[in-house]
PDB file of C-alpha atoms in Angstrom:
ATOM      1  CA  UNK A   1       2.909 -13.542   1.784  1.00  0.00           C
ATOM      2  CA  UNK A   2      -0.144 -15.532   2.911  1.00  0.00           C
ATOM      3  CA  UNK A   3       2.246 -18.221   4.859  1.00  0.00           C
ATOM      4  CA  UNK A   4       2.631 -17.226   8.723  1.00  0.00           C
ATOM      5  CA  UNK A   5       5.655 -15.756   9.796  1.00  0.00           C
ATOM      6  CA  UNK A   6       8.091 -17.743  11.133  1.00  0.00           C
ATOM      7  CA  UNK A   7      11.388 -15.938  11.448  1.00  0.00           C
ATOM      8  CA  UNK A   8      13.009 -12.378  11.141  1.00  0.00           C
ATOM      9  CA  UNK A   9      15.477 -12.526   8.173  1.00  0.00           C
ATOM     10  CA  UNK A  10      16.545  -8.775   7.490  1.00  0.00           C
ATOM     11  CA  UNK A  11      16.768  -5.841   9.685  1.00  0.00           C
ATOM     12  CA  UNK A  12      14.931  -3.653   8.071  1.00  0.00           C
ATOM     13  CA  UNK A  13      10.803  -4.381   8.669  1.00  0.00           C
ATOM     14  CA  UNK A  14       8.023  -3.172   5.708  1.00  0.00           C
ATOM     15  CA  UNK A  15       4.920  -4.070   7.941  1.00  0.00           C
ATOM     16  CA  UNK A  16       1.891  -3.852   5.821  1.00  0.00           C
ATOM     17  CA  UNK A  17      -1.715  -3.436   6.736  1.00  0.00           C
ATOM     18  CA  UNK A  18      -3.291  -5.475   3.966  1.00  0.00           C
ATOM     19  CA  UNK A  19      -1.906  -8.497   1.241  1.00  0.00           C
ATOM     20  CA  UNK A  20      -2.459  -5.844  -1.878  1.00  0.00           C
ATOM     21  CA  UNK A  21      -0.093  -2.983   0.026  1.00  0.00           C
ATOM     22  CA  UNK A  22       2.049  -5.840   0.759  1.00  0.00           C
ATOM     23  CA  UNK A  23       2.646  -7.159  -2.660  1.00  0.00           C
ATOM     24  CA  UNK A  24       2.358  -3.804  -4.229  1.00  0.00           C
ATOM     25  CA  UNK A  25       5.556  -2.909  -2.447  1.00  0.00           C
ATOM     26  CA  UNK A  26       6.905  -6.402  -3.475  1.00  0.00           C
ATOM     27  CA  UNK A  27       6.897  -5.236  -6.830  1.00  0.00           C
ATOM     28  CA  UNK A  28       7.977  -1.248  -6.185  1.00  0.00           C
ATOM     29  CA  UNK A  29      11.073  -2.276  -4.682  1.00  0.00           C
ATOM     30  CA  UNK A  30      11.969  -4.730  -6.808  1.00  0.00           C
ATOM     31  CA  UNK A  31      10.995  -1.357  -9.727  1.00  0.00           C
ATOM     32  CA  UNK A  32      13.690   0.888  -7.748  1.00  0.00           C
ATOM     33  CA  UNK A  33      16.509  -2.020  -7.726  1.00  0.00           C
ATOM     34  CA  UNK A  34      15.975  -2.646 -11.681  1.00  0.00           C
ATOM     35  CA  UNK A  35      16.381   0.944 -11.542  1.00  0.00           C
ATOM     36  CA  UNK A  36      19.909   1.162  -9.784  1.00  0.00           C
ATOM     37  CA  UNK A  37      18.430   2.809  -6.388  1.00  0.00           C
ATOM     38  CA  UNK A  38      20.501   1.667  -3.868  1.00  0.00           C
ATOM     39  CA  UNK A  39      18.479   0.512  -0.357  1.00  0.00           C
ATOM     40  CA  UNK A  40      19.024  -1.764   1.587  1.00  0.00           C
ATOM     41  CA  UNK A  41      17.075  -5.457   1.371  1.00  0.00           C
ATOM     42  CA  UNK A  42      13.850  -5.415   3.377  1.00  0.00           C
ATOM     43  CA  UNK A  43      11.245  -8.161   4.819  1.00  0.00           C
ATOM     44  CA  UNK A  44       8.198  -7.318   4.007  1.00  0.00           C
ATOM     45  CA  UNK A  45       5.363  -8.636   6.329  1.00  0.00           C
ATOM     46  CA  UNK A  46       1.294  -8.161   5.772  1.00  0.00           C
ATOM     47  CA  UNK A  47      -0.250  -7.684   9.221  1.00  0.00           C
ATOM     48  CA  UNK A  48      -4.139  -8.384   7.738  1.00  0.00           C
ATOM     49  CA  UNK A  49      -5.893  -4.933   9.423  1.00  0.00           C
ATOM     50  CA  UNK A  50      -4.694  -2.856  12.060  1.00  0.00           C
ATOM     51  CA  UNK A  51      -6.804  -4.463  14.835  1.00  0.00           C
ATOM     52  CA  UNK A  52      -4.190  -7.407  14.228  1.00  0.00           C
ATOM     53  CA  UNK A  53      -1.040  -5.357  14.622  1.00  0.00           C
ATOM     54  CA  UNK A  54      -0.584  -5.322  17.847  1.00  0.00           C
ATOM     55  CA  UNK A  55      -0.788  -9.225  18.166  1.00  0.00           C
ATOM     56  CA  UNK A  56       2.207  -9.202  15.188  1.00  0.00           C
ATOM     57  CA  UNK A  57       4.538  -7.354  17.172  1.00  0.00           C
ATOM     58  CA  UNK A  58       4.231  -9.877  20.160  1.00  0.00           C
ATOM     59  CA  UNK A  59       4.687 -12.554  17.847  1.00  0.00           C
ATOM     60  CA  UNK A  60       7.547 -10.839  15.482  1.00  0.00           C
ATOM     61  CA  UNK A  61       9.557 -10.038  19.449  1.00  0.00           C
ATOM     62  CA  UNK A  62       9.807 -13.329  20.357  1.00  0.00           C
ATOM     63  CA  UNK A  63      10.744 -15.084  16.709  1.00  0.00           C
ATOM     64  CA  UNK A  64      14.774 -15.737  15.981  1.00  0.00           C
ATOM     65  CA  UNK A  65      16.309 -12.478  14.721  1.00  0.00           C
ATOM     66  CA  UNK A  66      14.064 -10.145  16.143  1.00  0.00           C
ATOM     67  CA  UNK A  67      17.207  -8.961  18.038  1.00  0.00           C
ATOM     68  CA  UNK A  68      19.022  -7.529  14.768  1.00  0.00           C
ATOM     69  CA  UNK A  69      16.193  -5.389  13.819  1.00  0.00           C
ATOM     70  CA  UNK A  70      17.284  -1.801  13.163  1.00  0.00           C
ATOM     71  CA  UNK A  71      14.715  -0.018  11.489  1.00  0.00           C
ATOM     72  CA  UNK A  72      11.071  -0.498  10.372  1.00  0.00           C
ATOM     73  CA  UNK A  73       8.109   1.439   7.958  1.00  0.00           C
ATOM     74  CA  UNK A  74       4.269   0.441   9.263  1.00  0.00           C
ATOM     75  CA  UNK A  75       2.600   1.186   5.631  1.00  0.00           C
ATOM     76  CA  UNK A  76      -1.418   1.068   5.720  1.00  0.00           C
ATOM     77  CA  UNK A  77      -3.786   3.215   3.930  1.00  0.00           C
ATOM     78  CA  UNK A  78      -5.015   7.105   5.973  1.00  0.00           C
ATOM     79  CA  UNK A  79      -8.418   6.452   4.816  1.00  0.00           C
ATOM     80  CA  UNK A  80     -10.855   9.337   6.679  1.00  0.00           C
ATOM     81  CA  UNK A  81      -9.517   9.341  10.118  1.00  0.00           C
ATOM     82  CA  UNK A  82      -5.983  10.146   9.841  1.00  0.00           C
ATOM     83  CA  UNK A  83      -5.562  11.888  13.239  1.00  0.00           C
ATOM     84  CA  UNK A  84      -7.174   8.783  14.752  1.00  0.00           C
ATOM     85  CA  UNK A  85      -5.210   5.974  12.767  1.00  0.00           C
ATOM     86  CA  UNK A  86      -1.811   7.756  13.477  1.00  0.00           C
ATOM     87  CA  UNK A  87      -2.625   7.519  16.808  1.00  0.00           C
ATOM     88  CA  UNK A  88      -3.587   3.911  17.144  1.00  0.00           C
ATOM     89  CA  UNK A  89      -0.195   2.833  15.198  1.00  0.00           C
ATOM     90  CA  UNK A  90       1.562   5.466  17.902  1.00  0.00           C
ATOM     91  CA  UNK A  91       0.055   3.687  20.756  1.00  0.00           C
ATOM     92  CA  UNK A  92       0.853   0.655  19.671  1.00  0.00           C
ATOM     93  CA  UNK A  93       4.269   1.113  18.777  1.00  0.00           C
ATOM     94  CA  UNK A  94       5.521   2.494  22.533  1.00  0.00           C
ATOM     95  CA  UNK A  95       3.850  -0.523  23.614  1.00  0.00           C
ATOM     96  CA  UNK A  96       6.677  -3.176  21.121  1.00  0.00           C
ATOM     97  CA  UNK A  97       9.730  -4.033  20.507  1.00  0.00           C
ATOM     98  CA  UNK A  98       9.815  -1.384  17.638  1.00  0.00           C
ATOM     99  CA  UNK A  99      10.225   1.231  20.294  1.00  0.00           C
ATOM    100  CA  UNK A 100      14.112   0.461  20.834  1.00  0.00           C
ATOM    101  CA  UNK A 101      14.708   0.363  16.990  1.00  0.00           C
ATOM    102  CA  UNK A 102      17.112   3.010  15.843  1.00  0.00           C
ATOM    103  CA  UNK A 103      14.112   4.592  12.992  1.00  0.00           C
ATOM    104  CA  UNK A 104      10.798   3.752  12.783  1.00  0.00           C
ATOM    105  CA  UNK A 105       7.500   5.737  11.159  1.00  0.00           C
ATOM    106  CA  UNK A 106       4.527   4.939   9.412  1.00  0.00           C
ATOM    107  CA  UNK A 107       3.643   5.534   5.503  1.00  0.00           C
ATOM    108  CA  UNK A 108      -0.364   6.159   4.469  1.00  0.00           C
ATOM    109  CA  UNK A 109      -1.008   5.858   0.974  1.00  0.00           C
ATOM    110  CA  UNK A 110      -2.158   7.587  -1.329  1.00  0.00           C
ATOM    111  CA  UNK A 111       1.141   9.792  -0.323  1.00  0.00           C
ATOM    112  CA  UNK A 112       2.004  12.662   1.487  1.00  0.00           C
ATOM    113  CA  UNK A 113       0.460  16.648   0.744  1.00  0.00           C
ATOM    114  CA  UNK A 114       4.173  17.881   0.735  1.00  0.00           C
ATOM    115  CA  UNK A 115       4.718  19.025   4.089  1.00  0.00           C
ATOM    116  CA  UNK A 116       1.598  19.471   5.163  1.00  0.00           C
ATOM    117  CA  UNK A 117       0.039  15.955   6.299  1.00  0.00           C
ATOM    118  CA  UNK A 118      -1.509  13.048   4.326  1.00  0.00           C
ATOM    119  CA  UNK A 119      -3.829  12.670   1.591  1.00  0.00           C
ATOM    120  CA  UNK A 120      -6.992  11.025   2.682  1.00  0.00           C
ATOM    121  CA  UNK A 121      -7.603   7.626   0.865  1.00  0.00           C
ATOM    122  CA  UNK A 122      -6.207   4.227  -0.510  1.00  0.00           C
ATOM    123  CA  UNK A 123      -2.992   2.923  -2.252  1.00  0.00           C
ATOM    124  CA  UNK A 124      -5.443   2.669  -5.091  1.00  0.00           C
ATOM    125  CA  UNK A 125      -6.431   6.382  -4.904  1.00  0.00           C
ATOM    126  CA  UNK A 126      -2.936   7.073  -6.494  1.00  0.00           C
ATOM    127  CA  UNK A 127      -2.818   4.126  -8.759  1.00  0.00           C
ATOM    128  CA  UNK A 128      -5.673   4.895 -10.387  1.00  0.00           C
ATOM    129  CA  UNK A 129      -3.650   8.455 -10.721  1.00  0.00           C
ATOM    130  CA  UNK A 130      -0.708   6.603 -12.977  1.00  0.00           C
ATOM    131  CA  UNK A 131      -2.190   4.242 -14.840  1.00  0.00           C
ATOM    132  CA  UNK A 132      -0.560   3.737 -18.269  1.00  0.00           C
ATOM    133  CA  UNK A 133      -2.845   5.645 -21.154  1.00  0.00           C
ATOM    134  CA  UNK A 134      -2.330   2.408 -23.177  1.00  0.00           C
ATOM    135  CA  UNK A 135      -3.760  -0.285 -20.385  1.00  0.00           C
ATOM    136  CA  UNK A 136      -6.934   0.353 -21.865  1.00  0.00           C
ATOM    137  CA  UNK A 137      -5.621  -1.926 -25.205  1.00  0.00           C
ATOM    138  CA  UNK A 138      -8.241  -0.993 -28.001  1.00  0.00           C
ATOM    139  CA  UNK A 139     -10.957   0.565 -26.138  1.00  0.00           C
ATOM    140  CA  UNK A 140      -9.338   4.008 -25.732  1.00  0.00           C
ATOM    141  CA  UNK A 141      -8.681   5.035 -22.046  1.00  0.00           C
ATOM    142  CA  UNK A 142     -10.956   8.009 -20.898  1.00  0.00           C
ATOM    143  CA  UNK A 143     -14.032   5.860 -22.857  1.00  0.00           C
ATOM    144  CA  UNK A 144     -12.887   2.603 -20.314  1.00  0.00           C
ATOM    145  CA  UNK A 145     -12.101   4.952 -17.584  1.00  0.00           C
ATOM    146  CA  UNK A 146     -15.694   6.810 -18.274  1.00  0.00           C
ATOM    147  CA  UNK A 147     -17.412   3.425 -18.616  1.00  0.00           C
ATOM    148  CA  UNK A 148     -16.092   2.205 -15.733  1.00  0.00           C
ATOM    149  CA  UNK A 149     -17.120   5.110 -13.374  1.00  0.00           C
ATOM    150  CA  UNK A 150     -20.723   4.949 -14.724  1.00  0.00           C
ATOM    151  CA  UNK A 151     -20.594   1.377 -13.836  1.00  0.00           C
ATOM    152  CA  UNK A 152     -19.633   1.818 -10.203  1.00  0.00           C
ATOM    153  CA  UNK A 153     -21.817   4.727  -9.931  1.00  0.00           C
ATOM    154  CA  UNK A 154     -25.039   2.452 -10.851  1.00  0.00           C
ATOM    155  CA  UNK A 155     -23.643   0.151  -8.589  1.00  0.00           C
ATOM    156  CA  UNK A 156     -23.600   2.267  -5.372  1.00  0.00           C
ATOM    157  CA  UNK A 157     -27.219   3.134  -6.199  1.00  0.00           C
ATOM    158  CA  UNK A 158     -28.285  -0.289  -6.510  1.00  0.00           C
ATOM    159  CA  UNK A 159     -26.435  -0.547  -2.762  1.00  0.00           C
ATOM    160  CA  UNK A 160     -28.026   2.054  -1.293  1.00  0.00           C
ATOM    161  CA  UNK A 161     -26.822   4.882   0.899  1.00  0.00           C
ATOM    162  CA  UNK A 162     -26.194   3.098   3.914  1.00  0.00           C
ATOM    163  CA  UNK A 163     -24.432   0.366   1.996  1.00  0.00           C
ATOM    164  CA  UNK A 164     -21.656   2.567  -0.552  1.00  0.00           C
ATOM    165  CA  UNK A 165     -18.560   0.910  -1.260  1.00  0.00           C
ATOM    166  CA  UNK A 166     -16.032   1.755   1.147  1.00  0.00           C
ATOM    167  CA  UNK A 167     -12.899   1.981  -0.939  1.00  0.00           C
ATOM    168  CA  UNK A 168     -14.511   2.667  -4.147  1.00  0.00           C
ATOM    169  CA  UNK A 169     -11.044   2.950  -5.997  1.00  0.00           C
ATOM    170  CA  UNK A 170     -10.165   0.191  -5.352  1.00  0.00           C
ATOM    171  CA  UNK A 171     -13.763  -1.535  -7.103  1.00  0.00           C
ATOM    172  CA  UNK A 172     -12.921   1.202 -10.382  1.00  0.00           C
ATOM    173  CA  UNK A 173      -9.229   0.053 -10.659  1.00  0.00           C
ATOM    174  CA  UNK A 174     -10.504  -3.620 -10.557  1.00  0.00           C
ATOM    175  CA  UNK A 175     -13.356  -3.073 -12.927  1.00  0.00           C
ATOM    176  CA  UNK A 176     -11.368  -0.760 -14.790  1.00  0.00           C
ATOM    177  CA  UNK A 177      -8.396  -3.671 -15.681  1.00  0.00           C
ATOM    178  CA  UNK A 178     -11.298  -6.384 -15.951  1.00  0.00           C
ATOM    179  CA  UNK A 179     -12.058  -4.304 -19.226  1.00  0.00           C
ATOM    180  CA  UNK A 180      -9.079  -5.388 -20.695  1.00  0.00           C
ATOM    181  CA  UNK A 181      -7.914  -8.672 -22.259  1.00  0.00           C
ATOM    182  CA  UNK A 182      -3.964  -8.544 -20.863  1.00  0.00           C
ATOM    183  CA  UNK A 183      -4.612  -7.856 -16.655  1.00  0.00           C
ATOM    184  CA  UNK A 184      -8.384  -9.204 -16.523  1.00  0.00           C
ATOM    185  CA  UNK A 185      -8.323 -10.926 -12.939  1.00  0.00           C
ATOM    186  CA  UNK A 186      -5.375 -10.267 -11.708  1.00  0.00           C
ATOM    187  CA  UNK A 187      -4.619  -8.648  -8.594  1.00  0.00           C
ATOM    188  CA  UNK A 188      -2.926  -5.140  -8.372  1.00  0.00           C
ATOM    189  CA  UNK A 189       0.619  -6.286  -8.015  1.00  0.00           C
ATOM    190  CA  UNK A 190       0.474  -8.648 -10.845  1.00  0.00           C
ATOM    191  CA  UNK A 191      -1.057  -5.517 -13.159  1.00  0.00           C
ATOM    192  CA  UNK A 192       1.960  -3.417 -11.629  1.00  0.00           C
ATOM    193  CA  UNK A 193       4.268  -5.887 -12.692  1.00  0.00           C
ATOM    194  CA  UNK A 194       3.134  -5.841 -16.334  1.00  0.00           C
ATOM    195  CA  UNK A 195       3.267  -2.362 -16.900  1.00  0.00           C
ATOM    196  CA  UNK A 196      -0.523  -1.019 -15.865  1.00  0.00           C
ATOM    197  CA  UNK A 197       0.813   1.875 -13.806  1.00  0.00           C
ATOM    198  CA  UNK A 198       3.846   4.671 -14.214  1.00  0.00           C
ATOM    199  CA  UNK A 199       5.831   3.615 -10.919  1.00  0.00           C
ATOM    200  CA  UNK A 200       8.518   6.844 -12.349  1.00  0.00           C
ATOM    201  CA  UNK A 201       5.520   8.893 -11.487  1.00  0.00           C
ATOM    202  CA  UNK A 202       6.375  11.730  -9.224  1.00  0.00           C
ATOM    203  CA  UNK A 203       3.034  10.330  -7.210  1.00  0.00           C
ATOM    204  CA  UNK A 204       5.453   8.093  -5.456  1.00  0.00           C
ATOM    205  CA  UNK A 205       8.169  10.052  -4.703  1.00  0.00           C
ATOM    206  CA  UNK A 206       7.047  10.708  -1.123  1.00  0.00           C
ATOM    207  CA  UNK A 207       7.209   6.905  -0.717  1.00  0.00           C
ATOM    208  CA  UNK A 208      10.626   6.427  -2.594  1.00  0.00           C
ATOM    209  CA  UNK A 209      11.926   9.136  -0.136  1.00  0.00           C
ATOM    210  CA  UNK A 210      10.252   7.023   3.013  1.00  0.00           C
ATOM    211  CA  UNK A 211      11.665   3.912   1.857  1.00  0.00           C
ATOM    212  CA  UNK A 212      15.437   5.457   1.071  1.00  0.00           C
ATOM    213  CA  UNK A 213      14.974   6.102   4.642  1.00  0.00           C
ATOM    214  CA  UNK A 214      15.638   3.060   5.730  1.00  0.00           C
TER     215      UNK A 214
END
């Protein structure tokens, strides 16, 4: 996912906003087919930040195949400004090539409040929601989990106030599997893959449902 695009090879477009969102979903889908879902196949694309989107849809309009695209799903996470972000992907959107496409919406993690909006927050917001009981290996999970969170918490004090960690989840998850001898160091897809987090978890059935969608 780090190699520059270079052609359009499916017609329906997962455009990500950041390399652990990308290859989170890598994994998810892959989840869903082992689990007979039908969908159809997807090209997933990481788009490093939203200030960079825009440029990707120039590019992505003017590479071989962009013609057969049908349908696409901008995924990024709501953080605290969701009004605001929705409106920058809007904006940018009637501005592309994605504005002819026959379906096309945006996905912010951590998932949907039923009908009424998004949750504030970070894909890892809800991963740290389904991790497996057992990742913890011998230590026993709420004394990791506990350990963890006094760790972080000493760490934002050592930062400062004007200096907190932005998406502090994502620093506990990572601490959090560093604790453990099986997904030390590896990223979040790679700890997905092995099992760290429930993907049956009804936390991702708003996503499931987005991604049937296309």
């Amino acid at each position: 996912m780090k190699k520059q695009q270079t052609n359009i090879n499916q017609e329906v477009l997962l455009l990500c906003e950041r390399t652990d969102i990308a290859q989170f979903l890598h994994v998810y889908i892959r989840h869903l087919f082992k689990q007979g879902v039908a969908m159809n196949n997807v090209q997933i694309i990481n788009f490093n930040g939203m200030e960079r989107l825009q440029a990707l849809l120039k590019r992505l309009e003017n590479m071989e195949g962009a013609d057969k695209v049908r349908k696409a799903l901008i995924i990024a996470d709501s953080e605290d400004n969701i009004r605001s972000k929705s409106q920058k992907i809007g904006s940018v959107v009637r501005h592309s090539f994605l504005v002819e496409l026959e379906y096309c919406q945006h996905y912010f993690f951590p998932g949907r409040r039923s009908s009424r909006g998004w949750h504030h927050g970070y894909l890892e917001d809800v991963l740290l929601q389904v991790l497996q009981q057992d990742s913890s290996e011998e230590c026993g999970y709420y004394n990791l989990y506990n350990i963890t969170a006094d760790f972080l918490l000493s760490v934002n004090g050592c930062r400062g106030r004007e200096y907190q960690l932005k998406n502090e989840s994502r620093h506990m998850l990572c601490s959090y599997l560093s604790g453990t001898d099986k997904y030390a160091g590896m990223r979040i897809a790679e700890a997905a893959q092995l099992g760290a987090f429930d993907l049956d978890n009804q936390k991702f059935d708003s996503l499931k449902n987005y991604l049937l969608m296309l």
